[in-house]
Coordinates of C-alpha atoms and ligand atoms in Angstrom, one line a residue:
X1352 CA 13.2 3.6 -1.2
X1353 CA 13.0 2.7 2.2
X1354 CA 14.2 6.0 4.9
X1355 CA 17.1 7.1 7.3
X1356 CA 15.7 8.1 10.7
X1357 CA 16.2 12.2 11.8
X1358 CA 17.3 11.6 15.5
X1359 CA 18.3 15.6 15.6
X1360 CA 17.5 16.2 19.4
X1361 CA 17.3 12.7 20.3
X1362 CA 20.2 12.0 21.8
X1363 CA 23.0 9.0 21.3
X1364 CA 23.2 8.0 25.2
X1365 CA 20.6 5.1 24.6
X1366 CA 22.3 3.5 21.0
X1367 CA 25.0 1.9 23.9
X1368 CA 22.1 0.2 25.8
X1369 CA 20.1 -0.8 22.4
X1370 CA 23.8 -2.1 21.1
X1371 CA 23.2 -4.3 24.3
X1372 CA 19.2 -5.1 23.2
X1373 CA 20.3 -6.2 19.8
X1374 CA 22.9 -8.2 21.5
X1375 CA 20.6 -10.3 23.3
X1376 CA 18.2 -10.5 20.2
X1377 CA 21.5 -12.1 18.3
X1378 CA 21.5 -14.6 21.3
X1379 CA 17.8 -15.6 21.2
X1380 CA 18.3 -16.2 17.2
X1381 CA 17.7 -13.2 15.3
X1382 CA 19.7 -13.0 12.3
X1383 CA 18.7 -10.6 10.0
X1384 CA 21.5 -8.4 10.4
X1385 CA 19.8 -5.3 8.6
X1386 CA 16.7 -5.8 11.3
X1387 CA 19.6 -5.5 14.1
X1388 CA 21.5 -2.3 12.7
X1389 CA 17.6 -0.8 11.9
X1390 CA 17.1 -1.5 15.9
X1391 CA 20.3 -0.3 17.0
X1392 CA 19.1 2.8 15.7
X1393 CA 15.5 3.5 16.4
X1394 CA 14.5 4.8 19.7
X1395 CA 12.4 2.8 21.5
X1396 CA 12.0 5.3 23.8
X1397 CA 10.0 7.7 22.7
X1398 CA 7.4 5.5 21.8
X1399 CA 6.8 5.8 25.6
X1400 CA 5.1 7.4 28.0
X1401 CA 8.3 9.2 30.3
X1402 CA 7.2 7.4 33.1
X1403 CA 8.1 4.2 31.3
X1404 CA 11.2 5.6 29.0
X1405 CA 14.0 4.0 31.2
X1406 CA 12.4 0.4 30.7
X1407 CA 12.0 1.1 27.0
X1408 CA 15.5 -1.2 26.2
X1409 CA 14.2 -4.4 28.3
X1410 CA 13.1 -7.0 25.9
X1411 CA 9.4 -6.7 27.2
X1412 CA 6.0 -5.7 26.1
X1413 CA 5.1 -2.3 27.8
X1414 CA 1.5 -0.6 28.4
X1415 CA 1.0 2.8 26.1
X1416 CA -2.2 3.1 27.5
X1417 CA -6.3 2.3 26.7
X1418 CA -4.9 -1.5 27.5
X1419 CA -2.8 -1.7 24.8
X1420 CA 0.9 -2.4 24.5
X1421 CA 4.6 -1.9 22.2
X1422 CA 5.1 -5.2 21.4
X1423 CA 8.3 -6.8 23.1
X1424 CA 11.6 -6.3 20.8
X1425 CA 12.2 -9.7 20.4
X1426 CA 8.7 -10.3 18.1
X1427 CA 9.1 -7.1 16.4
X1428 CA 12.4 -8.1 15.2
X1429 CA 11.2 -12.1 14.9
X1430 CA 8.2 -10.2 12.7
X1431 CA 10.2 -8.1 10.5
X1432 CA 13.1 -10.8 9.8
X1433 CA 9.6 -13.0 8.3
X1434 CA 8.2 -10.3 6.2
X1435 CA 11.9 -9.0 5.0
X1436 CA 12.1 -13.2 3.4
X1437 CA 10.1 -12.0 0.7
X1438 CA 11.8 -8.8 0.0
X1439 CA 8.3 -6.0 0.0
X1440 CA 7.9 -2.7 -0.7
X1441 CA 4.6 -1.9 0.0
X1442 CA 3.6 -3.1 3.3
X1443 CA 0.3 -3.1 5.6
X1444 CA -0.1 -3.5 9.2
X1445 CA -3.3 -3.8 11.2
X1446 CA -2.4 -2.5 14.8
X1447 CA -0.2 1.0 14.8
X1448 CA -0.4 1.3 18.4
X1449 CA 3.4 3.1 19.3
X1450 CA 4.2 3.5 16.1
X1451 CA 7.3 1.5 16.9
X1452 CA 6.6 -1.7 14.7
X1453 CA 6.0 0.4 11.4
X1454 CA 8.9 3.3 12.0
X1455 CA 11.6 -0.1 12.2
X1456 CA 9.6 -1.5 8.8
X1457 CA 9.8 1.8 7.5
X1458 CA 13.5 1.8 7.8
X1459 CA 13.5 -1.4 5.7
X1460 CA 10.9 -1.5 2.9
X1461 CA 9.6 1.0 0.3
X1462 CA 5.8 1.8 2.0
X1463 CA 4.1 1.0 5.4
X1464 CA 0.3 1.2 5.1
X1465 CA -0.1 1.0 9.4
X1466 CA -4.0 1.3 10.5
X1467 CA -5.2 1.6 14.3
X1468 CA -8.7 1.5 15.4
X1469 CA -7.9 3.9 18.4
X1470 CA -7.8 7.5 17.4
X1471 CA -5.7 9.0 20.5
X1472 CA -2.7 6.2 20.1
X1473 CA -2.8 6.9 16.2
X1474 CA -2.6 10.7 16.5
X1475 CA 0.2 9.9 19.3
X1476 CA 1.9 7.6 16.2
X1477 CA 1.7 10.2 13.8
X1478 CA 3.2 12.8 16.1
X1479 CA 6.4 10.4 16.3
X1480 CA 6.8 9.2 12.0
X1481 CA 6.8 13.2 12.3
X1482 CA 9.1 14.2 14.6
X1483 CA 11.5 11.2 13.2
X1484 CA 10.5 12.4 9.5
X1485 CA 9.6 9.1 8.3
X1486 CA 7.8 10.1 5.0
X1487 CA 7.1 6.3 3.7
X1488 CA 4.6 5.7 6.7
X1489 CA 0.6 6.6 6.2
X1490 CA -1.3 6.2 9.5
X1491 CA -5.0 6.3 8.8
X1492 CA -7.7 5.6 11.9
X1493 CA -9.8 3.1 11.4
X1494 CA -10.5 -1.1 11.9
X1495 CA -8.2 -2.7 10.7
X1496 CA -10.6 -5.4 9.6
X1497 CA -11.3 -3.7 6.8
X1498 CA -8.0 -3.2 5.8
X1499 CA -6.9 -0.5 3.6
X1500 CA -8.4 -1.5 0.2
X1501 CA -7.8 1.7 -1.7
X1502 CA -4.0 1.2 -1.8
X1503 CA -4.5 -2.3 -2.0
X1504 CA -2.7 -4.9 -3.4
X1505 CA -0.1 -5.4 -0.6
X1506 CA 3.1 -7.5 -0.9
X1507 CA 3.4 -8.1 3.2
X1508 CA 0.4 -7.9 5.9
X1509 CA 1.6 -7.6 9.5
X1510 CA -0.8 -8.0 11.8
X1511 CA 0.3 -6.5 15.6
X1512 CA -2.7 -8.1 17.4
X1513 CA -4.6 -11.7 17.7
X1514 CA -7.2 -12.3 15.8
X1515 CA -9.4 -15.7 16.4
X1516 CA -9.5 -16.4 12.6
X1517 CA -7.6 -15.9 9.4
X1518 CA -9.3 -12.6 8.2
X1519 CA -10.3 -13.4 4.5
X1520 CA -10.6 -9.9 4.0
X1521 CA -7.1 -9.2 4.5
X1522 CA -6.1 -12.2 2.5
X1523 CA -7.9 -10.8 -0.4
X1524 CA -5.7 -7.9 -0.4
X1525 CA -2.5 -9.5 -0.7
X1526 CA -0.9 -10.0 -4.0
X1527 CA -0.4 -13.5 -5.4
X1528 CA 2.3 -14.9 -3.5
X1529 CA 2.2 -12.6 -0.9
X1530 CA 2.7 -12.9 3.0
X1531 CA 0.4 -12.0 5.8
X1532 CA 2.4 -12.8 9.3
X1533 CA -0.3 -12.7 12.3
X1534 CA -0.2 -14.0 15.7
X1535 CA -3.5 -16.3 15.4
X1536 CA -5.7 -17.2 18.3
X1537 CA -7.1 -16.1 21.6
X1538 CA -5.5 -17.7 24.9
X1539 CA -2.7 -19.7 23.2
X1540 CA -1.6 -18.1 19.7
X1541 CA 0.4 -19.1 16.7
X1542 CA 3.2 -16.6 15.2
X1543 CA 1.4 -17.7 11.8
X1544 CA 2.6 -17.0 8.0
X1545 CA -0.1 -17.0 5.2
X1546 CA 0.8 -16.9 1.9
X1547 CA -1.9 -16.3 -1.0
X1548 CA -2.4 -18.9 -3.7
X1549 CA -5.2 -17.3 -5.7
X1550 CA -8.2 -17.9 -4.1
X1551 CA -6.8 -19.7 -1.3
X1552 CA -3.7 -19.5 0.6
X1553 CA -1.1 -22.2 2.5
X1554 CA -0.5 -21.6 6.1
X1555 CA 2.2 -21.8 8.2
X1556 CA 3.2 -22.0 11.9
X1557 CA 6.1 -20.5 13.4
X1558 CA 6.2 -20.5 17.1
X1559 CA 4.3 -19.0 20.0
X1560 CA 2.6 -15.8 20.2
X1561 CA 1.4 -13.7 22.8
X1562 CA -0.9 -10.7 21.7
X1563 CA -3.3 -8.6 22.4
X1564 CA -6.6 -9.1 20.8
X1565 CA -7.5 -7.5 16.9
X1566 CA -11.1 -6.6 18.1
X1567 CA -14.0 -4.9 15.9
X1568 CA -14.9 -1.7 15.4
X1569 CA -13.4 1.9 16.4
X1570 CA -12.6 4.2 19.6
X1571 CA -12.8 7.8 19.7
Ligands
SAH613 N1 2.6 -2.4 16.4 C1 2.3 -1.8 17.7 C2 1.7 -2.9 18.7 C3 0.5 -2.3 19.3 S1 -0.5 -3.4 20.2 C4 3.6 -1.2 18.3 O1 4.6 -1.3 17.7 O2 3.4 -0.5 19.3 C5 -1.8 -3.8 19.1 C6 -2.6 -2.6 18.5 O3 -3.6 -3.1 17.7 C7 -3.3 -1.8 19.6 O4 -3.0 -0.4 19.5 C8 -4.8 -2.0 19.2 O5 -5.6 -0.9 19.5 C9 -4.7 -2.3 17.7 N2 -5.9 -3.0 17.2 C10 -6.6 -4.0 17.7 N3 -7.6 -4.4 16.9 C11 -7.5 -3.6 15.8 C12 -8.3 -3.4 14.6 N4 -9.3 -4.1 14.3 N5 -7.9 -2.4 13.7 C13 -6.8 -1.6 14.0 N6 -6.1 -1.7 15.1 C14 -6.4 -2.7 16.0

């Protein structure tokens, strides 16, 4: 069962100017509409740092620190409309960051697996799929090029930053048939959908990307 979000202490001033976001997301061709009324709802804002709240309903990336960003609103919701096709329930992405990306998933499928190789922004995440008491979302720290084979297989893999190469790894922990969307490349990236055949897998391109890069290892 995917989850309602608790916005108790929140506030309901901001839903008019994400009614306006999601608006503008209609317009650029989103049209999922359960990925628009999932937006419409969820915060953006306090995935922010307050200096940065007010901007937090543009339809841009943002920093949230250590060189990292919240991906713009646009690609989350371009993202979730391709892993939704296929109807998941147990779903993994490589990249917490915000925690923005999984808590809209988590409104939407049965389980989101997220992993983030940068302990400070996950324990930031956590703090938020808390405070919003989304209890489908495990956080783990970690790199994500691992994956997260002990609740392995996965029926969607959403990867939130650029790798060079398909990561095989990951492939290998989809179930047959199942979709891994990934922005794919280093200066000019394809939005990219995998799907596993058995051993091997088709691939297909959606449209420009622009990420930041899925690099190795973990920070403390
Ligand atoms: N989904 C996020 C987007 C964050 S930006 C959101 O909604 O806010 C991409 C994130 O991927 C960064 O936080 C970065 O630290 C993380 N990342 C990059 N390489 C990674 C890896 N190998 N494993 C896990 N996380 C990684």
């Amino acid at each position: 069962m995917s989850q309602t979000l608790d916005l108790a202490g929140i506030g309901m001033t901001s839903r008019r100017t994400r009614m306006r976001l999601v608006q503008r997301l209609r317009e650029e061709g989103i049209r999922n509409e359960d990925v628009l009324s999932v937006m419409v709802e969820t915060p953006r804002h306090i995935f922010l740092d307050e200096a940065l709240a007010h901007r937090a309903y543009e339809d841009t990336a943002l920093p949230i620190g250590y060189n990292q960003t919240i991906s713009q609103p646009y690609i989350v919701a371009r993202m979730t409309e391709l892993i939704l096709e296929s109807s998941p329930h147990r779903v993994l992405e490589l990249g917490t960051g915000s925690g923005y990306q999984a808590s809209v998933l988590a409104q939407l499928v049965g389980e989101v697996y997220s992993v983030e190789r940068i302990q400070p922004l996950l324990e930031k995440a956590l703090s938020r799929f808390k405070r919003l008491k989304l209890h489908n979302v495990f956080a783990r720290h970690a790199d994500g090029g691992v994956g997260w084979p002990e609740c392995a297989p996965y029926d969607a893999i959403l990867m939130t930053a650029a790798p060079t190469e398909i990561p095989l790894e990951l492939v290998c922990q989809l179930k047959e048939g199942g979709r891994m969307i990934l922005p794919l490349g280093d200066a000019s990236q394809s939005l990219t959908v995998v799907t596993r055949r058995g051993n091997s897998y088709e691939q297909k391109i959606i449209e420009p990307a622009l990420f930041v890069p899925f690099l190795p290892g973990v920070v403390r």
